[in-house]
Short mmCIF file of C-alpha atoms in Angstrom, two decimals:
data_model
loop_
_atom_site.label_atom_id
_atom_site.label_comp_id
_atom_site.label_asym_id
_atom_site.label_seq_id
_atom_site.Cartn_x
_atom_site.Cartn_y
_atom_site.Cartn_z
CA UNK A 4 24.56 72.02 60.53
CA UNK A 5 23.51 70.72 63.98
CA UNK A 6 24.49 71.47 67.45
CA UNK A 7 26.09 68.88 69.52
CA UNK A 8 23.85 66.78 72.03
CA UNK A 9 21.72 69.09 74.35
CA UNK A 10 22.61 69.19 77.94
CA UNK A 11 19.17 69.36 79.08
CA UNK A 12 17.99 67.47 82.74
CA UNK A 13 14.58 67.01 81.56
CA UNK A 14 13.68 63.75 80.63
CA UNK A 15 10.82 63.02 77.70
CA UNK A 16 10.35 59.48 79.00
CA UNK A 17 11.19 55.98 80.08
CA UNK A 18 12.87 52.86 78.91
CA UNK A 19 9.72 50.38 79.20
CA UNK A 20 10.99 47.30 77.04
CA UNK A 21 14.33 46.14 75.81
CA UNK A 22 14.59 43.33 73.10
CA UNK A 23 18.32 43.30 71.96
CA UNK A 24 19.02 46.27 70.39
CA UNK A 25 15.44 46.82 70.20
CA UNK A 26 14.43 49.36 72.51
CA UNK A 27 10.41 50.91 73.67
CA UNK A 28 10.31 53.96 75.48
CA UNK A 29 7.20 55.58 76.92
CA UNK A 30 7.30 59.10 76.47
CA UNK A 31 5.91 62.47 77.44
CA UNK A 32 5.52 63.82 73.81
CA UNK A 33 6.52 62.14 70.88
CA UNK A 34 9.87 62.61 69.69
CA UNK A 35 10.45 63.01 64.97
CA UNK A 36 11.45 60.18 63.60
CA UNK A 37 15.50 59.54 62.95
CA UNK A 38 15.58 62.00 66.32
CA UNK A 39 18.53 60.72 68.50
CA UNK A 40 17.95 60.25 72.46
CA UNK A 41 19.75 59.18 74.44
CA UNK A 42 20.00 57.82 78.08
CA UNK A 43 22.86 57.97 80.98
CA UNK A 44 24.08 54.99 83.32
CA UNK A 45 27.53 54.81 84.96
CA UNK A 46 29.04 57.60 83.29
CA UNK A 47 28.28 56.10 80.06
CA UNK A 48 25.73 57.69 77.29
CA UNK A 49 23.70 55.32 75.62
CA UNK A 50 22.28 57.03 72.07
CA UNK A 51 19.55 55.59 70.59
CA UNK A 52 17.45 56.42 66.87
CA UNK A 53 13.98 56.29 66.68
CA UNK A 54 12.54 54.24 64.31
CA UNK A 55 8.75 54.07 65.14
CA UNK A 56 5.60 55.52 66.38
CA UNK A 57 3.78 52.79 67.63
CA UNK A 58 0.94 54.90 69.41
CA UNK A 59 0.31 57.98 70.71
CA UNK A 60 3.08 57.69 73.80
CA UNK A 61 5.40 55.04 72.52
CA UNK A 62 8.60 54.84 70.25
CA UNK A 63 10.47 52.16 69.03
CA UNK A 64 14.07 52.99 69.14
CA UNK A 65 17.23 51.12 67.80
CA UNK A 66 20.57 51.28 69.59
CA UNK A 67 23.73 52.54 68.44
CA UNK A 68 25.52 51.29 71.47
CA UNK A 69 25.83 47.75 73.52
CA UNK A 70 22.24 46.83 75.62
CA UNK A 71 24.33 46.14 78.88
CA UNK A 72 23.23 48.57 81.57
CA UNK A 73 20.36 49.46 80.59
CA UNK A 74 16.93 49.03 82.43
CA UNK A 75 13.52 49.31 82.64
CA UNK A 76 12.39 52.65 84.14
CA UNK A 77 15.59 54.30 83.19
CA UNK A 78 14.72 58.10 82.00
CA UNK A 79 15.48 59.14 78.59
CA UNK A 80 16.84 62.29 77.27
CA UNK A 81 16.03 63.97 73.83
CA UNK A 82 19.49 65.20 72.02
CA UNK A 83 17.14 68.27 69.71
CA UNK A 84 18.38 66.62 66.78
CA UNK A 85 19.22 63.63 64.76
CA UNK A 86 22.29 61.40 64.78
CA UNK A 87 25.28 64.39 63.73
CA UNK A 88 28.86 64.20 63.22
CA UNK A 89 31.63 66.89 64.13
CA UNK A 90 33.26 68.20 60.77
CA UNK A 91 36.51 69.75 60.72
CA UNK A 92 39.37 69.76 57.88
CA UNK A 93 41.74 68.29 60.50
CA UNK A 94 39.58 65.16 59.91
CA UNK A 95 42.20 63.64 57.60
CA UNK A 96 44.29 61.32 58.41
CA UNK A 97 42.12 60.07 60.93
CA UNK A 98 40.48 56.70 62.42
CA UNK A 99 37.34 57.39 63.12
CA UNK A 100 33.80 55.90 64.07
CA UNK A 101 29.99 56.74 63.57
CA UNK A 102 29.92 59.28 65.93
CA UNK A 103 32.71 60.91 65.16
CA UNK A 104 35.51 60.27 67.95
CA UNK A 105 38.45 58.85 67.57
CA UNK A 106 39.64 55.08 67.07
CA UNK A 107 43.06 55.72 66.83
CA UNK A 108 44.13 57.04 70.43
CA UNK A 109 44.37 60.83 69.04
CA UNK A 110 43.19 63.34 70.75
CA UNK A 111 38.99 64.25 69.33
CA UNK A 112 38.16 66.57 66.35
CA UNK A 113 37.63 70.47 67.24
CA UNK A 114 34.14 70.19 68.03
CA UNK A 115 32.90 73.37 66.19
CA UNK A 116 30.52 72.79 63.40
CA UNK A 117 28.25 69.67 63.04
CA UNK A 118 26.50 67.93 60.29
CA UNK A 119 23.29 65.44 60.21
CA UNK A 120 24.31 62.31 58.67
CA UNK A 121 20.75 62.53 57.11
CA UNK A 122 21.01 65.49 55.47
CA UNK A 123 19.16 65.65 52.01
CA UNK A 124 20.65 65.12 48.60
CA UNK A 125 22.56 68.40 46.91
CA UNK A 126 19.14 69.97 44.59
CA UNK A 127 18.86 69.29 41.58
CA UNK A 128 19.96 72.49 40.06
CA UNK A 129 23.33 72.14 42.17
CA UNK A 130 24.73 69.36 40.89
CA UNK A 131 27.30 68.37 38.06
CA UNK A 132 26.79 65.99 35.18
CA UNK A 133 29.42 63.77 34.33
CA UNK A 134 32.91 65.24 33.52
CA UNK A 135 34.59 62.38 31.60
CA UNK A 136 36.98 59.87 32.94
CA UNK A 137 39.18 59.75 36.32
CA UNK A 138 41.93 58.29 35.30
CA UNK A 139 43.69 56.04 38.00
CA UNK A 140 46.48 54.77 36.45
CA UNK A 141 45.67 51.12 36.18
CA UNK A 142 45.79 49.99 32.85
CA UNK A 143 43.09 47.33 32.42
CA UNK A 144 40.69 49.35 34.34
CA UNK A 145 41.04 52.92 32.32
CA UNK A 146 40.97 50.67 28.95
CA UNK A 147 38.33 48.33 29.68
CA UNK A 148 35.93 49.68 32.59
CA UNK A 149 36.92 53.19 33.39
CA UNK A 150 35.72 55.33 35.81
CA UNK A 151 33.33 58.00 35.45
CA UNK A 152 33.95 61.67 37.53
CA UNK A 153 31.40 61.39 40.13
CA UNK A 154 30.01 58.33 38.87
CA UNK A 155 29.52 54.95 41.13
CA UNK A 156 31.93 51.68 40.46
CA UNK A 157 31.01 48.68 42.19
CA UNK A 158 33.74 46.33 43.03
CA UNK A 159 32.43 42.41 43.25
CA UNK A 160 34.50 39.51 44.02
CA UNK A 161 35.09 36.97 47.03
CA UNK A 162 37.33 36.58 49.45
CA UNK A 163 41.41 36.58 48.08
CA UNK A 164 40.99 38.24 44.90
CA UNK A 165 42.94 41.42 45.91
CA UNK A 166 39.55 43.66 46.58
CA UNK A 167 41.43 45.40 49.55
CA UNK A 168 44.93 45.94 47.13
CA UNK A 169 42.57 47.39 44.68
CA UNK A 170 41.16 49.98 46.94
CA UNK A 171 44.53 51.24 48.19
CA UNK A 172 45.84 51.47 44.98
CA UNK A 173 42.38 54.11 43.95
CA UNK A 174 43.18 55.38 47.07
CA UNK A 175 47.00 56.03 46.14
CA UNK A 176 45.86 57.19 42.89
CA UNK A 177 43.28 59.58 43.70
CA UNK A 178 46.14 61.32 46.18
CA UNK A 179 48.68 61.43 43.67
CA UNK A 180 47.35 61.83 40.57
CA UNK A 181 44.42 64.43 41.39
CA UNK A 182 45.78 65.73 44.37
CA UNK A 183 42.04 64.48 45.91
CA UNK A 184 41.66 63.12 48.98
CA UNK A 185 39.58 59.71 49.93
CA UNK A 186 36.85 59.02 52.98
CA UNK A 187 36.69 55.11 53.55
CA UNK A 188 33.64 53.56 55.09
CA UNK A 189 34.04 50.04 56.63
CA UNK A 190 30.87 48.63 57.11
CA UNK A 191 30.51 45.49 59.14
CA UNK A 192 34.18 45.30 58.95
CA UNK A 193 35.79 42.74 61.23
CA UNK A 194 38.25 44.72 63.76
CA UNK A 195 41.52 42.40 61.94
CA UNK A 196 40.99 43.57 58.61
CA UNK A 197 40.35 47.15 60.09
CA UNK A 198 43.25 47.19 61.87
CA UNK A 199 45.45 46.13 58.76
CA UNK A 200 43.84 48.78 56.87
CA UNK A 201 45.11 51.48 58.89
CA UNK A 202 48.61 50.04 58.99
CA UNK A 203 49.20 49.23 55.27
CA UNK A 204 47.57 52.60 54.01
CA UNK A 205 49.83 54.29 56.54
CA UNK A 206 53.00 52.26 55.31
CA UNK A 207 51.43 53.04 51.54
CA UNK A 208 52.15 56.93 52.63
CA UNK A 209 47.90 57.48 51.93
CA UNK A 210 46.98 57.73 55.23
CA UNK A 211 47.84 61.87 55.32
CA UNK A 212 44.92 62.09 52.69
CA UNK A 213 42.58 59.79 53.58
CA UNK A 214 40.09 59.42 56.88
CA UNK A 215 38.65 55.77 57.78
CA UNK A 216 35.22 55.63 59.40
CA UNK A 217 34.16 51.80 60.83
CA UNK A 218 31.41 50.51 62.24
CA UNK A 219 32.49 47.07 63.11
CA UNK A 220 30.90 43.51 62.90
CA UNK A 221 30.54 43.33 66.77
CA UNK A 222 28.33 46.31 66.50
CA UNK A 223 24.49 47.39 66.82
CA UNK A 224 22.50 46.81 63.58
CA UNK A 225 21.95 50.33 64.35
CA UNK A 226 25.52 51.31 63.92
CA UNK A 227 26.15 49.00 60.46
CA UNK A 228 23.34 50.27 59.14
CA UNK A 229 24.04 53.98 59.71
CA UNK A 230 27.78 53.85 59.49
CA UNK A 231 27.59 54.36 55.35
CA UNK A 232 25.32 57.95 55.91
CA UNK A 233 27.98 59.00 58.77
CA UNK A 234 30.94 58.57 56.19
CA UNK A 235 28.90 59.79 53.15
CA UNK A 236 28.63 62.90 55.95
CA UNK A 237 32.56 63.83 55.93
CA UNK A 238 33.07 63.29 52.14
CA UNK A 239 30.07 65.67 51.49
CA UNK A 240 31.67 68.35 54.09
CA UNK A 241 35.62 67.93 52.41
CA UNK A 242 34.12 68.04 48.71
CA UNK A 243 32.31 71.59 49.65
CA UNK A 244 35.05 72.49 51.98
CA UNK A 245 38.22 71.71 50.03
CA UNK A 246 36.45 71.54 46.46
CA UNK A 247 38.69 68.07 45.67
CA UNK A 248 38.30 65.37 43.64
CA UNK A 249 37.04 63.21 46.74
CA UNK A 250 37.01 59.07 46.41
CA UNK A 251 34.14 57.61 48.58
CA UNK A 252 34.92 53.52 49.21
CA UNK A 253 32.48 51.34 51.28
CA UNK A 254 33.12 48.04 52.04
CA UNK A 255 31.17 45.98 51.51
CA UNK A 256 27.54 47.72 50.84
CA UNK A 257 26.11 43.90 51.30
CA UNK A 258 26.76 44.40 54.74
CA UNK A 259 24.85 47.53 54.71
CA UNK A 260 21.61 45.72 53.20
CA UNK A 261 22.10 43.21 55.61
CA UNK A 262 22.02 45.38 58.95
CA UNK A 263 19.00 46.94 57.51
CA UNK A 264 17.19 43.11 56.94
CA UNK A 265 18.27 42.87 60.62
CA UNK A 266 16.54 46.05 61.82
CA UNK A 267 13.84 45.49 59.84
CA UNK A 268 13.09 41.93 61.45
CA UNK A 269 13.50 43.61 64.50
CA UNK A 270 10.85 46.67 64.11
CA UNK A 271 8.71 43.80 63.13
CA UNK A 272 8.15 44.14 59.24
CA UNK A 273 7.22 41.29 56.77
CA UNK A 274 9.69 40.46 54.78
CA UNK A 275 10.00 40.61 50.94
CA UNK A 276 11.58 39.04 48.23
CA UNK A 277 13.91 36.22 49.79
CA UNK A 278 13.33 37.68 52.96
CA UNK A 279 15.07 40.77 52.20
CA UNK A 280 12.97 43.90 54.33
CA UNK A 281 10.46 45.93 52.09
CA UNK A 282 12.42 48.78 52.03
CA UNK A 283 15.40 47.62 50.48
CA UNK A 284 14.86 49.36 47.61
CA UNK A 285 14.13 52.92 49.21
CA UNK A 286 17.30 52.14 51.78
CA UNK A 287 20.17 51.53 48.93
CA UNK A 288 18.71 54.57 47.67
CA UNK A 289 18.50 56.95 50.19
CA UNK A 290 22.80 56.29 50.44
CA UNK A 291 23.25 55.75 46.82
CA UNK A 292 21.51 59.63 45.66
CA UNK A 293 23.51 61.17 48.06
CA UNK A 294 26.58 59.81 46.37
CA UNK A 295 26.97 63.09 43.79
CA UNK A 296 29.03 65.49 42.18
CA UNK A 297 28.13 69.69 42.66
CA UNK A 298 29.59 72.97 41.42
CA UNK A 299 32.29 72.53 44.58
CA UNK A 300 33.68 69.42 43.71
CA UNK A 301 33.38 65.65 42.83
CA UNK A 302 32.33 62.29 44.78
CA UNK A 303 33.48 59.22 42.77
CA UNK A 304 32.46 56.35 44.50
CA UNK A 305 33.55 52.55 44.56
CA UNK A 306 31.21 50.00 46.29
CA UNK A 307 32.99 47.03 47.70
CA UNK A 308 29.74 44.47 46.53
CA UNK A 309 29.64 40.92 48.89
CA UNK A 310 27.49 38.76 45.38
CA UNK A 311 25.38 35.84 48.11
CA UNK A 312 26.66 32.01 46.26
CA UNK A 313 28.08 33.91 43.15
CA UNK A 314 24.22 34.78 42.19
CA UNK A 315 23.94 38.71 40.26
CA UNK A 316 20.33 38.19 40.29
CA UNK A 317 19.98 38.11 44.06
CA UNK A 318 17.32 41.07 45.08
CA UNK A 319 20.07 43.14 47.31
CA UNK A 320 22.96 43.00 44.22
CA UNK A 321 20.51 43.84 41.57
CA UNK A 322 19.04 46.72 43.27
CA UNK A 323 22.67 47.70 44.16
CA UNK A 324 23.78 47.04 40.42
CA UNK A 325 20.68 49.53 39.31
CA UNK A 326 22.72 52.48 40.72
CA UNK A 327 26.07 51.66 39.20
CA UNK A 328 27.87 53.40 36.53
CA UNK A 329 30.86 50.44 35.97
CA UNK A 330 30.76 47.20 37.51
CA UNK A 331 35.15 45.54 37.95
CA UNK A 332 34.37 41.97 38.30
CA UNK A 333 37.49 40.10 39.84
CA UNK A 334 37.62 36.32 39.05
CA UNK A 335 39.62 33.63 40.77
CA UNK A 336 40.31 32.31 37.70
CA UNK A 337 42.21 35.23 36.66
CA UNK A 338 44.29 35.22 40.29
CA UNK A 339 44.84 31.70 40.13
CA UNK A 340 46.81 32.38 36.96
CA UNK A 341 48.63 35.08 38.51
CA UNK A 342 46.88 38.04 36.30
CA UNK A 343 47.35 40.61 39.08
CA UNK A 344 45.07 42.75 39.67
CA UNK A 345 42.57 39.96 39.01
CA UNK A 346 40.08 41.31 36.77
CA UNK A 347 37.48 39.42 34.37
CA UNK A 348 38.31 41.71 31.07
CA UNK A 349 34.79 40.43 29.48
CA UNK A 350 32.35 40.15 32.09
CA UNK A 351 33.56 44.07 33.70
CA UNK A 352 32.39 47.23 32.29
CA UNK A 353 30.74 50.55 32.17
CA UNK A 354 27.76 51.68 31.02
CA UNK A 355 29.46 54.78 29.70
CA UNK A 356 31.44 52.64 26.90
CA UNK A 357 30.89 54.49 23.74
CA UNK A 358 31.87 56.89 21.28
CA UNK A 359 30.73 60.09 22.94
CA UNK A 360 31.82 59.67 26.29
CA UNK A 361 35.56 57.82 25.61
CA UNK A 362 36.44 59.12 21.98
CA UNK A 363 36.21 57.09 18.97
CA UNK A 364 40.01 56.31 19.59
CA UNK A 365 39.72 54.47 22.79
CA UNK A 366 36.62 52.86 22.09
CA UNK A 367 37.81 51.06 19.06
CA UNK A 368 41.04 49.81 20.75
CA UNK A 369 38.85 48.65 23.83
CA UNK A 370 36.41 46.59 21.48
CA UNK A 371 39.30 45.27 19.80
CA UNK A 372 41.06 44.37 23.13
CA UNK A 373 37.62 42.43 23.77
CA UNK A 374 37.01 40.65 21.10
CA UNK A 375 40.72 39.02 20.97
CA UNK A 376 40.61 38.15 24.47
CA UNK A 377 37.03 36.66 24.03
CA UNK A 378 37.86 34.79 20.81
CA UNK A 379 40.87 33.69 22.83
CA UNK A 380 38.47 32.44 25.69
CA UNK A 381 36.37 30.59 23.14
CA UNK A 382 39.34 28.74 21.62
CA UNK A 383 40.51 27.98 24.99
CA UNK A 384 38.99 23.94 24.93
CA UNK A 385 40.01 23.11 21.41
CA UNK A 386 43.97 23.99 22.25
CA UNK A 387 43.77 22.22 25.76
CA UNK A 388 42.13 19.33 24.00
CA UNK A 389 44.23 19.53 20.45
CA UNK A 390 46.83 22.29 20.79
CA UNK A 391 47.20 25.57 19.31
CA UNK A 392 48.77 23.49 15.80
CA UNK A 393 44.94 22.76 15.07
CA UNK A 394 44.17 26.11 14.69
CA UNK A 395 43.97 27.87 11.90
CA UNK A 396 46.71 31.00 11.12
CA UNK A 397 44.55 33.84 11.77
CA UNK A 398 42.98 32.17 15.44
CA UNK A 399 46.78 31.38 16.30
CA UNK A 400 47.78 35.36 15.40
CA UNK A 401 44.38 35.99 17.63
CA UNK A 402 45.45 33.44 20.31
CA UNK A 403 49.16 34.88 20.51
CA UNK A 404 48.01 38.74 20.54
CA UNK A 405 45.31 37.81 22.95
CA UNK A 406 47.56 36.16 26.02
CA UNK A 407 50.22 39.28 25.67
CA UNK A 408 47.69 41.58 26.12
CA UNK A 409 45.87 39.56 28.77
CA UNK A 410 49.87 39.75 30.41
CA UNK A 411 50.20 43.35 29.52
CA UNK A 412 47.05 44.29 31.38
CA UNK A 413 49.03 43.04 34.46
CA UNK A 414 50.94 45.75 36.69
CA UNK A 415 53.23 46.04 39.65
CA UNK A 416 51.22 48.39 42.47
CA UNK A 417 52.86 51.42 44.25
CA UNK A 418 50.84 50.06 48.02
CA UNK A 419 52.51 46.90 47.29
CA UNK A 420 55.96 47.88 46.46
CA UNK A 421 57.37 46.78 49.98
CA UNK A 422 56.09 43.92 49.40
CA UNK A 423 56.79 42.56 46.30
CA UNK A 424 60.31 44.50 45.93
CA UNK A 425 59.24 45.63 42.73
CA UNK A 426 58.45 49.37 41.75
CA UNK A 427 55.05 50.19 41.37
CA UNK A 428 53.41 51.83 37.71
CA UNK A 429 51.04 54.35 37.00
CA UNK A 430 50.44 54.12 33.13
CA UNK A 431 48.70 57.26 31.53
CA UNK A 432 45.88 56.34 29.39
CA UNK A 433 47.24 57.93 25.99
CA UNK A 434 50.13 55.31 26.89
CA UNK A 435 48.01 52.50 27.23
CA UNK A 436 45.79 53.06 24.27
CA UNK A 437 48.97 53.38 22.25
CA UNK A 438 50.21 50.22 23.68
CA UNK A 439 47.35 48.16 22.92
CA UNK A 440 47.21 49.70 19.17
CA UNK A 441 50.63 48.30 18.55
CA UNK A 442 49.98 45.02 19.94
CA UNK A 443 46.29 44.57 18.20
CA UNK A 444 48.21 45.68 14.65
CA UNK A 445 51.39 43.07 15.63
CA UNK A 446 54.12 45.49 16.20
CA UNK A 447 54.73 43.11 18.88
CA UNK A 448 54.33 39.71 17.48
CA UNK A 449 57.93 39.26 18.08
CA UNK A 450 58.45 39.48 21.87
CA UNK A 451 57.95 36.96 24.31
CA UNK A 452 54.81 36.52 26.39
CA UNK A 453 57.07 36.75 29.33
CA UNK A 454 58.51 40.62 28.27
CA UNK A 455 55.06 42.13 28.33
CA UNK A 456 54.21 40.63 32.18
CA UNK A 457 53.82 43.06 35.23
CA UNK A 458 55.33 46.27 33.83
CA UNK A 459 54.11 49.34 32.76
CA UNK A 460 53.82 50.62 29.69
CA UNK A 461 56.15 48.96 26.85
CA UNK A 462 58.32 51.69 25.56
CA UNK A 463 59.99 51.70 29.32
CA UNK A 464 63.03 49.27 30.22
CA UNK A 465 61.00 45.85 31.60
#
């Protein structure tokens, strides 16, 4: 816990260089490192994090505020601590940003306790091993790439592939369902998408369990690349406050990387690998460890994941990929067929798929879910180029099974009912499972392609 900033006259130095967001202060005595100062002009309070010791009088500082105003000569105040955030239950519901005040014209949070965003990782001894599954309610995710209690999903796919529709729907789940409650951290996020956010989730009837923190594209570096820690900060307080099943979503972590490439050119480090900074590695960690699951309560996370020209083997996406417990793919290709929500059944997946973790039951009926919808996807050319006639009778069974599954896996959302005037599902696993039994041993064969799309689960009224 930390107090709030100190209200001390006394100044430890002065602004003596200001490059961007890039700022060198001469001081008195040297400040830690991560400390936050912080400097006044026209009843405005600039904060700044300290990032360097360059010798035995200077800092180099980064800004988490705009550069305009500020001077050379102007006297700088140490806060006594680093960057902190005021914590309070009545923190739900809320629209918030790195500091902790308010974005959506309410009034500020009871400033009574504090909490460093860079607070260390729970011990060792504290935390939880995994738990099993969280169910969410989405078919094709809990069959094919489920989620793991306090594990960490990452969620890749472009622009237009129903990322954001996703996340409200975990969101939706996590609330209903589990009776959890969800801390969203928009990183880099541009103020538009923001803004519709907050709107749709409130519309979705989330918002009551949920608190956004941004730190938006027009911001410091300084403020992108700490706004992930700030938001990790509240979902660490309401998992050992309320002891819930808390969902942590950051969009996009990419972003994240990137305002730390930016500061990194900036402090004046070499780069690395594709000019990515040299502590890439030791940055996606320091977020990604804190990300955890103790005797209080969970923190399952899903990782919005920006992939640079479609390439998984780019330095910042592998190293984010290294952390990951289930990786959702979403393909255009799927959405351009109108498989909603759009994702790639073969390429998605968990690396907690097996016997011991799911049960033998469900991972049998996954694998066989697989393999018809990859045999399918093989067989694919030869029926565009000759027709399904050419095939022989147990590829066509394969072929027929495979594209009313690949419909089945499709479902109407709850966040979207408004929308699409159509009720939204939540499908129980042990429904699902039994589902996809029946249509892998063809107690379906019969029905129409059409019967099994966007629906829930097939013994209800289509």
């Amino acid at each position: 816990m930390e107090a709030p900033i100190s209200s001390q006259k006394t100044a430890i130095g002065t602004i003596t260089e200001v490059h961007g967001p890039v700022v060198i202060i001469s001081c008195k005595r040297l400040p830690p490192l991560r400390q936050a100062l912080y400097a006044c002009f026209d009843h405005t309070t600039f904060l700044f994090e300290v990032h360097q010791h360059l010798d035995q009088h200077q800092v180099r500082a980064i800004t988490l505020h705009g550069t305009a105003g500020l001077s050379r000569g102007m006297p700088v105040y140490d806060s006594g601590a680093p960057l902190h955030v005021p914590v309070a239950e009545q923190c739900l519901g809320r629209l918030l940003n790195i500091f902790g005040e308010p974005l959506d014209g309410q009034p500020e949070l009871p400033q009574k306790d504090y909490r460093n965003i860079h607070s260390k990782p729970a011990a060792l001894y504290e935390t939880a091993g995994i738990t099993g599954i969280l169910q969410t309610g989405i078919k094709v995710i809990d069959l094919l790439c489920p989620f793991v209690k306090g594990g960490k999903t990452g969620l890749f796919g472009g622009a237009g592939v129903g990322k954001t529709v996703l996340v409200m729907e975990f969101i939706h789940a996590v609330s209903a369902i589990h009776q959890g409650v969800s801390v969203f951290a928009g990183v880099g996020e541009r103020i538009r998408e923001a803004h519709e956010l907050w709107r749709e989730m409130q519309q979705a009837g989330v918002m009551q369990d949920t608190l956004l923190v941004f730190g938006q594209m027009d911001e410091s570096p300084g403020v992108r690349f700490r706004i992930g820690l700030s938001a990790l900060t509240y979902a660490e307080y309401l998992r050992d406050t309320l002891q819930k099943e808390v969902l942590f979503v950051m969009d996009n972590v990419f972003r994240f990387v990137q305002a730390g490439s930016e500061i990194s050119s900036l402090l004046g480090r070499m780069p690395a690998t594709v000019g990515y900074q040299p502590t890439l590695t030791t940055e996606v960690a320091e977020l990604e460890e804190r990300i955890l699951s103790t005797q209080s309560g969970n923190i399952t996370s899903v990782q919005a994941v920006y992939v640079p020209a479609d390439d998984m083997t780019d330095p910042a996406v592998s190293t984010i990929l290294s952390h990951l417990d289930t990786t959702v793919i979403l393909s255009r290709e799927q959405a351009s067929k109108g498989i909603y929500p759009a994702v790639d059944p073969l390429q998605s997946g968990s690396k907690l798929m097996d016997k011991h973790t799911l049960g033998e039951r469900h991972y049998q009926i996954a694998e066989g879910v697989r393999e018809h919808l990859a045999r399918y996807r093989e067989l694919e050319d030869i029926i565009a180029m000759l027709g399904i006639e050419e095939l022989s009778e147990s590829d066509r069974r394969i072929v027929m099974r495979a594209r009313k599954l690949q419909r089945y896996l499709t479902q109407p959302f709850k966040v979207l009912a408004q929308h699409s005037h159509q009720p939204g599902v939540s499908v129980p696993l042990q429904q699902t499972l039994s589902d996809c039994e029946a249509f892998l041993l063809g107690q379906y064969d019969n029905i129409s392609e059409q019967q099994c799309y966007m629906r829930g689960s097939m013994q209800e009224h289509p």
